[in-house]
PDB file of C-alpha atoms in Angstrom:
ATOM      1  CA  GLN M   1      97.056 115.232 129.949  1.00 94.00           C
ATOM      2  CA  VAL M   2      94.835 113.007 132.059  1.00 97.00           C
ATOM      3  CA  GLN M   3      92.403 114.978 134.188  1.00 97.00           C
ATOM      4  CA  LEU M   4      89.674 113.904 136.581  1.00 98.00           C
ATOM      5  CA  GLN M   5      87.217 116.400 138.020  1.00 98.00           C
ATOM      6  CA  GLU M   6      84.849 115.490 140.844  1.00 98.00           C
ATOM      7  CA  SER M   7      81.681 117.339 141.740  1.00 98.00           C
ATOM      8  CA  GLY M   8      78.507 116.839 143.727  1.00 98.00           C
ATOM      9  CA  GLY M   9      79.750 116.821 147.292  1.00 98.00           C
ATOM     10  CA  GLY M  10      78.135 118.822 150.030  1.00 98.00           C
ATOM     11  CA  SER M  11      76.710 118.819 153.522  1.00 98.00           C
ATOM     12  CA  VAL M  12      73.675 116.671 154.229  1.00 98.00           C
ATOM     13  CA  GLN M  13      71.909 115.108 157.157  1.00 98.00           C
ATOM     14  CA  SER M  14      72.003 111.445 158.051  1.00 98.00           C
ATOM     15  CA  GLY M  15      69.769 109.401 155.763  1.00 98.00           C
ATOM     16  CA  GLU M  16      69.922 111.806 152.845  1.00 98.00           C
ATOM     17  CA  SER M  17      71.504 111.281 149.438  1.00 98.00           C
ATOM     18  CA  LEU M  18      74.152 112.762 147.193  1.00 98.00           C
ATOM     19  CA  ARG M  19      75.226 112.016 143.640  1.00 98.00           C
ATOM     20  CA  LEU M  20      78.888 112.510 142.829  1.00 98.00           C
ATOM     21  CA  ALA M  21      80.235 112.864 139.311  1.00 98.00           C
ATOM     22  CA  CYS M  22      83.730 112.426 137.917  1.00 98.00           C
ATOM     23  CA  VAL M  23      84.416 113.809 134.461  1.00 98.00           C
ATOM     24  CA  ALA M  24      87.496 112.322 132.824  1.00 97.00           C
ATOM     25  CA  SER M  25      89.558 113.660 129.957  1.00 97.00           C
ATOM     26  CA  GLY M  26      92.918 113.225 128.308  1.00 97.00           C
ATOM     27  CA  TYR M  27      92.732 109.497 127.628  1.00 96.00           C
ATOM     28  CA  THR M  28      90.549 106.835 126.068  1.00 95.00           C
ATOM     29  CA  PHE M  29      87.790 106.645 128.641  1.00 94.00           C
ATOM     30  CA  GLY M  30      86.760 103.058 128.002  1.00 94.00           C
ATOM     31  CA  SER M  31      90.274 101.651 128.371  1.00 95.00           C
ATOM     32  CA  TYR M  32      90.669 101.982 132.143  1.00 95.00           C
ATOM     33  CA  ILE M  33      88.934 101.101 135.365  1.00 96.00           C
ATOM     34  CA  VAL M  34      87.794 104.205 137.250  1.00 96.00           C
ATOM     35  CA  SER M  35      87.025 104.038 140.948  1.00 98.00           C
ATOM     36  CA  TRP M  36      85.904 106.114 143.892  1.00 98.00           C
ATOM     37  CA  PHE M  37      87.940 106.379 147.080  1.00 98.00           C
ATOM     38  CA  ARG M  38      87.498 108.323 150.267  1.00 98.00           C
ATOM     39  CA  GLN M  39      89.661 109.568 153.090  1.00 98.00           C
ATOM     40  CA  ALA M  40      88.514 110.852 156.456  1.00 97.00           C
ATOM     41  CA  PRO M  41      90.761 112.828 158.810  1.00 94.00           C
ATOM     42  CA  GLY M  42      93.189 110.539 160.611  1.00 95.00           C
ATOM     43  CA  LYS M  43      92.261 107.529 158.515  1.00 96.00           C
ATOM     44  CA  ALA M  44      93.798 105.777 155.538  1.00 97.00           C
ATOM     45  CA  ARG M  45      92.437 106.231 152.067  1.00 97.00           C
ATOM     46  CA  GLU M  46      89.995 103.444 151.291  1.00 97.00           C
ATOM     47  CA  GLY M  47      88.321 102.113 148.206  1.00 98.00           C
ATOM     48  CA  VAL M  48      84.588 102.755 147.903  1.00 98.00           C
ATOM     49  CA  ALA M  49      83.478 101.484 144.507  1.00 98.00           C
ATOM     50  CA  ALA M  50      84.944 100.515 141.151  1.00 98.00           C
ATOM     51  CA  ILE M  51      83.572 100.053 137.658  1.00 97.00           C
ATOM     52  CA  ASP M  52      85.220  98.176 134.848  1.00 94.00           C
ATOM     53  CA  ARG M  53      86.062  99.239 131.319  1.00 91.00           C
ATOM     54  CA  ASP M  54      82.746  98.290 129.730  1.00 87.00           C
ATOM     55  CA  GLY M  55      80.655  99.470 132.664  1.00 90.00           C
ATOM     56  CA  LEU M  56      79.155  96.042 133.317  1.00 91.00           C
ATOM     57  CA  ALA M  57      81.123  94.866 136.336  1.00 95.00           C
ATOM     58  CA  THR M  58      81.213  96.716 139.635  1.00 97.00           C
ATOM     59  CA  LYS M  59      82.870  96.192 142.992  1.00 97.00           C
ATOM     60  CA  TYR M  60      81.930  97.744 146.322  1.00 97.00           C
ATOM     61  CA  ALA M  61      83.413  98.016 149.755  1.00 97.00           C
ATOM     62  CA  ASP M  62      81.411  96.166 152.387  1.00 96.00           C
ATOM     63  CA  PHE M  63      80.563  99.364 154.223  1.00 95.00           C
ATOM     64  CA  VAL M  64      78.666 100.827 151.241  1.00 94.00           C
ATOM     65  CA  THR M  65      77.080  97.739 149.686  1.00 88.00           C
ATOM     66  CA  GLY M  66      73.351  98.277 149.300  1.00 94.00           C
ATOM     67  CA  ARG M  67      73.622 102.027 149.777  1.00 98.00           C
ATOM     68  CA  PHE M  68      75.956 103.259 147.014  1.00 98.00           C
ATOM     69  CA  THR M  69      75.809 102.632 143.271  1.00 98.00           C
ATOM     70  CA  ILE M  70      78.562 103.335 140.766  1.00 98.00           C
ATOM     71  CA  SER M  71      77.782 103.836 137.092  1.00 97.00           C
ATOM     72  CA  ARG M  72      79.583 104.885 133.951  1.00 96.00           C
ATOM     73  CA  ASP M  73      78.372 106.956 130.999  1.00 96.00           C
ATOM     74  CA  SER M  74      80.784 106.598 128.106  1.00 94.00           C
ATOM     75  CA  SER M  75      79.026 109.272 126.049  1.00 95.00           C
ATOM     76  CA  LYS M  76      79.891 111.829 128.728  1.00 97.00           C
ATOM     77  CA  ASN M  77      83.227 110.395 129.906  1.00 97.00           C
ATOM     78  CA  THR M  78      81.717 110.419 133.374  1.00 97.00           C
ATOM     79  CA  VAL M  79      81.599 108.051 136.336  1.00 98.00           C
ATOM     80  CA  TYR M  80      78.911 108.603 138.946  1.00 98.00           C
ATOM     81  CA  LEU M  81      78.514 107.554 142.545  1.00 98.00           C
ATOM     82  CA  GLN M  82      74.969 107.594 143.844  1.00 98.00           C
ATOM     83  CA  MET M  83      75.109 107.641 147.633  1.00 98.00           C
ATOM     84  CA  ASN M  84      71.916 106.876 149.526  1.00 98.00           C
ATOM     85  CA  SER M  85      71.205 106.463 153.225  1.00 98.00           C
ATOM     86  CA  LEU M  86      74.276 108.464 154.123  1.00 98.00           C
ATOM     87  CA  LYS M  87      75.716 108.073 157.598  1.00 97.00           C
ATOM     88  CA  PRO M  88      77.982 110.360 159.634  1.00 97.00           C
ATOM     89  CA  GLU M  89      80.786 107.832 159.177  1.00 97.00           C
ATOM     90  CA  ASP M  90      80.597 108.467 155.424  1.00 98.00           C
ATOM     91  CA  THR M  91      82.016 111.935 156.036  1.00 98.00           C
ATOM     92  CA  ALA M  92      85.235 112.186 154.032  1.00 98.00           C
ATOM     93  CA  MET M  93      86.913 113.676 151.033  1.00 98.00           C
ATOM     94  CA  TYR M  94      85.836 111.605 148.037  1.00 98.00           C
ATOM     95  CA  TYR M  95      88.197 111.131 145.122  1.00 98.00           C
ATOM     96  CA  CYS M  96      87.856 109.500 141.767  1.00 98.00           C
ATOM     97  CA  ALA M  97      90.903 107.861 140.268  1.00 98.00           C
ATOM     98  CA  ARG M  98      92.020 106.127 137.103  1.00 97.00           C
ATOM     99  CA  ALA M  99      93.937 102.883 137.122  1.00 97.00           C
ATOM    100  CA  ALA M 100      97.622 103.077 136.281  1.00 97.00           C
ATOM    101  CA  GLU M 101      97.384 100.196 133.816  1.00 96.00           C
ATOM    102  CA  PRO M 102      94.594  99.384 131.357  1.00 95.00           C
ATOM    103  CA  TYR M 103      94.813  95.705 132.346  1.00 94.00           C
ATOM    104  CA  LEU M 104      94.108  96.189 136.074  1.00 96.00           C
ATOM    105  CA  SER M 105      91.978  93.357 137.409  1.00 96.00           C
ATOM    106  CA  MET M 106      88.718  94.146 139.163  1.00 96.00           C
ATOM    107  CA  PHE M 107      89.978  91.963 142.015  1.00 95.00           C
ATOM    108  CA  ALA M 108      92.490  94.701 142.839  1.00 96.00           C
ATOM    109  CA  ALA M 109      90.321  97.651 141.872  1.00 97.00           C
ATOM    110  CA  LEU M 110      89.820  99.006 145.395  1.00 98.00           C
ATOM    111  CA  PHE M 111      93.505  99.287 146.237  1.00 97.00           C
ATOM    112  CA  PRO M 112      94.635 102.929 146.076  1.00 97.00           C
ATOM    113  CA  ASN M 113      98.177 102.029 145.081  1.00 97.00           C
ATOM    114  CA  ARG M 114      96.968 100.692 141.726  1.00 97.00           C
ATOM    115  CA  TYR M 115      95.924 104.179 140.614  1.00 98.00           C
ATOM    116  CA  ASN M 116      98.134 106.984 139.417  1.00 97.00           C
ATOM    117  CA  TYR M 117      95.690 109.694 138.352  1.00 98.00           C
ATOM    118  CA  TRP M 118      93.501 111.360 140.940  1.00 98.00           C
ATOM    119  CA  GLY M 119      91.016 114.181 141.029  1.00 98.00           C
ATOM    120  CA  GLN M 120      91.183 116.989 143.546  1.00 98.00           C
ATOM    121  CA  GLY M 121      88.368 115.517 145.598  1.00 98.00           C
ATOM    122  CA  THR M 122      84.935 116.638 146.683  1.00 98.00           C
ATOM    123  CA  GLN M 123      83.982 116.920 150.336  1.00 98.00           C
ATOM    124  CA  VAL M 124      81.035 114.972 151.714  1.00 98.00           C
ATOM    125  CA  THR M 125      79.867 115.867 155.204  1.00 98.00           C
ATOM    126  CA  VAL M 126      77.032 113.990 156.883  1.00 98.00           C
ATOM    127  CA  SER M 127      75.597 115.282 160.125  1.00 98.00           C
ATOM    128  CA  SER M 128      73.631 113.233 162.604  1.00 93.00           C
TER     129      SER M 128
END
């Protein structure tokens, strides 16, 4: 079965950094886009960053561009999210997810409804 396991969340102060990891199993890792999403209390789930099947193309939400970096290590079946210059508004549960179809376009990669496998999430809390 497809499984995604996030780790690396925690509580930090504004301006600090965290590195999240998502370990995937149960499918051919290089065949699907894997992305990071987040959801804060009272807000809709939103796309954060996506990485394509070969790890060469990435896509970021405007609110994290220049601060977050997504990467993919095929030898470890792992997708990372390096988060720098964290802000209180980054506080949320962060999820990694796998696209429902192997042919998903990167143009749609930050839409939650294009994903059907999700991890349990890892909490990120940023204090001012």
